[in-house]
C-alpha positions as a printed NumPy array, in Angstrom:
array([[ 15.828,  22.238,  -9.131],
       [ 16.115,  19.782,  -6.213],
       [ 17.923,  16.45 ,  -6.305],
       [ 14.731,  14.5  ,  -6.928],
       [ 13.937,  16.628,  -9.965],
       [ 17.443,  16.223, -11.379],
       [ 17.326,  12.439, -11.092],
       [ 13.919,  12.208, -12.74 ],
       [ 15.014,  14.45 , -15.606],
       [ 18.079,  12.294, -16.179],
       [ 15.808,   9.29 , -16.565],
       [ 13.568,  10.878, -19.177],
       [ 15.735,  13.293, -21.161],
       [ 17.98 ,  10.44 , -22.273],
       [ 15.078,   9.105, -24.318],
       [ 15.404,   5.681, -22.735],
       [ 12.217,   4.061, -21.395],
       [ 11.89 ,   3.932, -17.646],
       [ 12.784,   0.589, -16.129],
       [  9.907,  -0.818, -14.109],
       [  9.955,  -3.402, -11.329],
       [  7.016,  -5.267,  -9.834],
       [  7.341,  -5.79 ,  -6.083],
       [  5.307,  -8.431,  -4.251],
       [  5.485,  -8.547,  -0.444],
       [  4.045, -11.873,   0.688],
       [  3.118, -13.625,   3.915],
       [  1.821, -17.197,   4.2  ],
       [  0.028, -17.267,   0.855],
       [  1.427, -20.381,  -0.84 ],
       [ -0.094, -21.368,  -4.18 ],
       [ -2.057, -18.101,  -4.438],
       [  1.276, -16.29 ,  -4.552],
       [  2.555, -18.602,  -7.289],
       [ -0.515, -17.818,  -9.432],
       [  0.098, -14.087,  -8.981],
       [  3.775, -14.409,  -9.924],
       [  2.903, -16.381, -13.064],
       [  0.49 , -13.625, -14.126],
       [  3.172, -10.978, -13.672],
       [  5.63 , -12.975, -15.766],
       [  3.004, -13.376, -18.524],
       [  2.341,  -9.626, -18.863],
       [  2.927,  -7.836, -22.165],
       [  4.821,  -5.569, -21.906],
       [  6.773,  -7.305, -19.172],
       [  8.387,  -5.853, -16.073],
       [ 12.128,  -5.299, -16.16 ],
       [ 12.381,  -7.009, -12.795],
       [ 10.077,  -8.977, -10.475],
       [ 10.927,  -9.064,  -6.771],
       [  9.228, -11.231,  -4.164],
       [  9.935, -10.48 ,  -0.497],
       [  8.774, -13.526,   1.419],
       [  7.986, -13.126,   5.125],
       [  6.256, -16.512,   5.456],
       [  6.734, -18.936,   8.325],
       [  5.111, -21.92 ,   6.579],
       [  4.858, -23.253,   3.031],
       [  2.539, -25.729,   1.324],
       [  4.396, -28.496,  -0.448],
       [  6.318, -27.287,  -3.48 ],
       [  5.779, -23.551,  -3.082],
       [  9.167, -22.483,  -1.814],
       [ 10.866, -24.875,  -4.226],
       [  9.003, -23.311,  -7.164],
       [  9.944, -19.787,  -6.052],
       [ 13.58 , -20.78 ,  -5.709],
       [ 13.478, -22.404,  -9.154],
       [ 12.088, -19.226, -10.709],
       [ 14.853, -17.258,  -9.001],
       [ 17.486, -19.688, -10.28 ],
       [ 16.123, -19.223, -13.825],
       [ 16.401, -15.448, -13.43 ],
       [ 12.631, -14.947, -13.796],
       [ 12.274, -13.37 , -10.366],
       [ 14.388, -12.171,  -7.474],
       [ 13.386, -14.034,  -4.346],
       [ 14.284, -12.467,  -0.996],
       [ 13.589, -13.875,   2.462],
       [ 12.672, -11.502,   5.312],
       [ 12.432, -12.957,   8.809],
       [ 10.396, -10.131,  10.376],
       [  6.822,  -9.886,   9.006],
       [  6.399,  -6.153,   8.393],
       [  4.736,  -4.829,   5.245],
       [  6.429,  -1.384,   5.054],
       [  9.769,  -3.07 ,   5.752],
       [  9.134,  -5.448,   2.841],
       [  8.34 ,  -2.498,   0.565],
       [ 11.575,  -0.807,   1.612],
       [ 13.512,  -3.996,   0.958],
       [ 12.137,  -4.049,  -2.586],
       [ 13.127,  -0.401,  -3.094],
       [ 16.623,  -1.176,  -1.808],
       [ 17.087,  -4.304,  -3.944],
       [ 16.026,  -2.875,  -7.306],
       [ 17.666,  -0.238,  -9.489],
       [ 14.511,   0.298, -11.572],
       [ 13.135,   3.835, -11.699],
       [  9.524,   2.848, -11.009],
       [  8.235,   0.154,  -8.658],
       [  4.716,  -1.275,  -8.952],
       [  3.548,  -2.78 ,  -5.672],
       [  0.855,  -5.455,  -5.791],
       [ -0.572,  -7.883,  -3.274],
       [  0.12 , -11.599,  -3.529],
       [ -3.542, -12.548,  -4.178],
       [ -4.605, -10.62 ,  -7.286],
       [ -5.726, -11.092, -10.886],
       [ -4.095,  -8.645, -13.285],
       [ -5.658,  -7.04 , -16.344],
       [ -3.937,  -7.297, -19.731],
       [ -1.408,  -4.498, -20.12 ],
       [ -1.376,  -3.802, -16.384],
       [  2.347,  -3.042, -16.235],
       [  2.256,  -0.918, -19.376],
       [ -0.62 ,   1.147, -17.983],
       [  1.35 ,   2.016, -14.865],
       [  4.495,   2.741, -16.866],
       [  2.805,   5.139, -19.307],
       [  1.885,   7.604, -16.548],
       [  5.526,   8.302, -15.759],
       [  6.102,  10.051, -19.079],
       [  5.087,  13.135, -17.058],
       [  7.861,  14.122, -14.658],
       [  5.488,  15.604, -12.094],
       [  3.735,  12.251, -11.58 ],
       [  5.358,  10.679,  -8.536],
       [  2.863,   7.893,  -7.913],
       [ -0.024,   6.044,  -9.568],
       [ -3.033,   4.442,  -7.947],
       [ -4.506,   1.692, -10.097],
       [ -8.136,   0.601, -10.207],
       [ -9.091,  -2.164,  -7.767],
       [-12.141,  -4.34 ,  -7.434],
       [-12.486,  -6.488,  -4.342],
       [-13.836, -10.018,  -4.153],
       [-17.266,  -9.94 ,  -2.503],
       [-17.439,  -6.132,  -2.262],
       [-19.555,  -4.237,  -4.821],
       [-18.267,  -1.035,  -6.393],
       [-20.166,   2.014,  -5.194],
       [-21.889,   4.43 ,  -7.557],
       [-19.497,   6.978,  -9.063],
       [-19.725,  10.371,  -7.36 ],
       [-18.177,  13.732,  -8.039],
       [-15.74 ,  14.759,  -5.316],
       [-17.494,  16.894,  -2.704],
       [-14.843,  16.233,  -0.056],
       [-11.261,  17.535,   0.26 ],
       [ -8.757,  15.638,  -1.882],
       [ -6.947,  14.42 ,   1.225],
       [-10.059,  12.415,   2.145],
       [-10.022,  10.359,  -1.059],
       [ -8.763,   7.447,   1.025],
       [-12.094,   7.495,   2.888],
       [-14.671,   8.44 ,   0.287],
       [-13.391,   7.49 ,  -3.179],
       [-14.072,   3.962,  -4.416],
       [-10.955,   2.409,  -5.916],
       [-13.186,   0.438,  -8.279],
       [-14.362,   3.521, -10.166],
       [-13.371,   3.627, -13.827],
       [-12.899,   7.424, -13.996],
       [ -9.356,   8.727, -14.403],
       [ -8.273,  11.389, -11.911],
       [ -5.153,  13.427, -12.678],
       [ -4.862,  14.794,  -9.13 ],
       [ -5.773,  12.011,  -6.726],
       [ -5.283,  12.143,  -2.976],
       [ -4.075,   8.647,  -2.12 ],
       [ -3.28 ,   5.142,  -3.299],
       [ -3.96 ,   1.649,  -2.018],
       [ -1.32 ,  -0.859,  -1.044],
       [ -2.402,  -3.722,  -3.289],
       [ -2.114,  -1.688,  -6.528],
       [  0.107,   1.365,  -6.657],
       [  3.38 ,   2.446,  -8.183],
       [  5.946,   5.034,  -7.172],
       [  9.103,   6.69 ,  -8.443],
       [ 11.777,   4.85 ,  -6.5  ],
       [ 14.129,   7.813,  -5.958],
       [ 11.309,  10.012,  -4.699],
       [ 10.246,   7.511,  -2.057],
       [ 13.826,   6.849,  -0.984],
       [ 14.408,  10.607,  -0.636],
       [ 11.296,  10.782,   1.542],
       [ 12.771,   8.145,   3.852],
       [ 10.922,   5.11 ,   2.539],
       [  7.725,   3.583,   3.885],
       [  7.262,   4.044,   7.633],
       [  8.115,   0.735,   9.293],
       [  6.466,   1.696,  12.583],
       [  3.162,   0.704,  10.963],
       [  3.262,  -2.905,  12.166],
       [  0.856,  -5.85 ,  12.293],
       [ -2.188,  -4.956,  10.21 ],
       [ -0.278,  -1.786,   9.163],
       [ -3.477,   0.07 ,   8.309],
       [ -2.867,   3.447,   6.611],
       [  0.807,   2.702,   5.847],
       [  0.272,   3.419,   2.161],
       [ -1.89 ,   6.496,   2.836],
       [  0.949,   7.803,   4.98 ],
       [  3.3  ,   7.6  ,   1.999],
       [  0.714,   9.185,  -0.307],
       [  0.336,  12.138,   2.067],
       [  4.114,  12.562,   2.246],
       [  4.328,  12.593,  -1.561],
       [  1.614,  15.256,  -1.78 ],
       [  3.273,  17.344,   0.957],
       [  6.545,  17.209,  -0.99 ],
       [  4.859,  18.608,  -4.108],
       [  4.314,  15.396,  -6.049],
       [  1.229,  14.392,  -8.023],
       [ -0.688,  11.124,  -7.757],
       [ -2.739,   9.872, -10.715],
       [ -5.644,   7.45 , -10.455],
       [ -5.511,   5.33 , -13.618],
       [ -8.386,   2.853, -14.166],
       [ -6.424,   1.192, -16.992],
       [ -3.951,  -0.112, -14.391],
       [ -6.59 ,  -2.529, -13.123],
       [ -6.505,  -5.605, -10.934],
       [ -8.981,  -7.694,  -8.985],
       [ -8.071,  -8.311,  -5.357],
       [ -9.172, -11.814,  -4.406],
       [ -8.87 , -11.217,  -0.647],
       [ -7.517, -14.688,   0.084],
       [ -8.898, -15.911,   3.428],
       [ -5.523, -16.513,   5.095],
       [ -2.132, -14.839,   5.238],
       [ -1.507, -11.277,   4.126],
       [ -1.755,  -8.708,   6.922],
       [ -4.367, -10.67 ,   8.856],
       [ -3.942, -11.124,  12.578],
       [ -6.256, -12.523,  15.267],
       [ -9.047, -10.138,  14.257],
       [ -9.431,  -7.089,  12.02 ],
       [-10.058,  -4.979,  15.088],
       [ -6.72 ,  -5.964,  16.589],
       [ -4.751,  -3.4  ,  18.569],
       [ -2.196,  -3.056,  15.764],
       [ -4.9  ,  -1.708,  13.441],
       [ -6.02 ,   0.871,  15.982],
       [ -2.459,   1.874,  16.754],
       [ -1.653,   2.293,  13.063],
       [ -4.651,   4.562,  12.465],
       [ -3.81 ,   6.502,  15.621],
       [ -0.242,   7.008,  14.434],
       [ -1.454,   8.121,  10.993],
       [ -3.898,  10.646,  12.471],
       [ -1.341,  12.252,  14.767],
       [  1.457,  12.213,  12.208],
       [ -0.696,  14.053,   9.66 ],
       [ -2.737,  16.189,  12.056],
       [ -1.957,  19.419,  10.2  ],
       [ -3.069,  18.093,   6.828],
       [ -6.169,  16.424,   8.285],
       [ -7.24 ,  19.515,  10.23 ],
       [-10.626,  19.05 ,  11.847],
       [-10.961,  15.636,  10.167],
       [ -8.476,  14.25 ,  12.674],
       [-11.313,  13.7  ,  15.154],
       [-13.128,  11.159,  13.013],
       [ -9.816,   9.397,  12.378],
       [ -9.102,   9.223,  16.124],
       [-12.578,   7.793,  16.68 ],
       [-11.909,   5.158,  14.021],
       [ -8.624,   4.271,  15.723],
       [-10.441,   3.867,  19.053],
       [-13.127,   1.675,  17.536],
       [-10.59 ,  -0.568,  15.826],
       [ -8.255,  -0.923,  18.774],
       [-10.72 ,  -0.856,  21.661],
       [-14.413,  -1.058,  20.713],
       [-14.032,  -3.964,  18.301],
       [-16.074,  -7.151,  18.129],
       [-13.739,  -9.204,  20.304],
       [-13.792,  -6.636,  23.134],
       [-17.311,  -5.235,  23.099],
       [-18.766,  -7.767,  25.569],
       [-15.81 ,  -7.498,  27.966],
       [-16.021,  -4.215,  29.92 ],
       [-12.817,  -4.851,  31.881],
       [-10.912,  -5.427,  28.663],
       [-12.403,  -2.255,  27.183],
       [-11.309,  -0.284,  30.238],
       [ -7.745,  -1.594,  30.094],
       [ -7.542,  -1.089,  26.319],
       [ -8.931,   2.444,  26.708],
       [ -6.177,   3.249,  29.183],
       [ -3.594,   1.781,  26.809],
       [ -5.082,   3.827,  23.965],
       [ -4.71 ,   7.072,  25.943],
       [ -1.113,   6.187,  26.84 ],
       [ -0.351,   5.472,  23.189],
       [ -1.996,   8.725,  22.131],
       [  0.109,  10.692,  24.596],
       [  3.32 ,   8.931,  23.578],
       [  2.715,   9.484,  19.871],
       [  1.691,  13.111,  20.471],
       [  5.055,  13.706,  22.122],
       [  6.877,  11.995,  19.28 ],
       [  7.885,   8.798,  21.059]])
């Protein structure tokens, strides 16, 4: 058995419950973040540890003081990170905690009762390496439930994370509501910090790496939260179609070209539309031409592993 298997067995054979941390990367969210933290602290059962990695460059009155007070009380661990980078914040949480399981949530969510317990219960099975919880999004209706007619690896495109149907062999998870076995992710090298800015597909990248390594992802609708999609902060940049979004999708497509197979072409087209043919560029042909050239250069560089 490999090292990852040995460590997981040691956690479960002892008969002791797995220790679970909740990790909250945050960026310029203020009082919305405080409301999320208070919900986490009010959960029953509670988390063994709550870690907030704060990448903010501004604070409404009283927010930072409240976070520091909660840290002083021992209710949370509050860590400052100067460089805003979502995968880097996730890795900082993994490095700071000694808990066996880490639940990652966004800083603008409403949690269901028993949210932490629902995530925790899935890890009674040693072959479960990650859990994707159910997510509803403010202002976005849940699509009609469909049976999977697509390859599992395309769950990130075609499954609706708001469905209430459990799936024991899911193909992905979403950043705002997922949990992982800490040692597994550390052994896989952590989250890929080259997904910068919008960092689109950073969590799908980790899900694919878990599947490639032989792990299983469960979709558990009992681990439910509502994502409020706060209008400022988070991963937002000048526009959703910013170059960083296109570059992230491009990197994801090329990194996982073997697993995607022929589906890589639609992912490359999505990367081009996000980074080049987006709303802010579409009426500027010179900008489109220069961005197209930059896109090709980026494609070539990533193809050659640079």
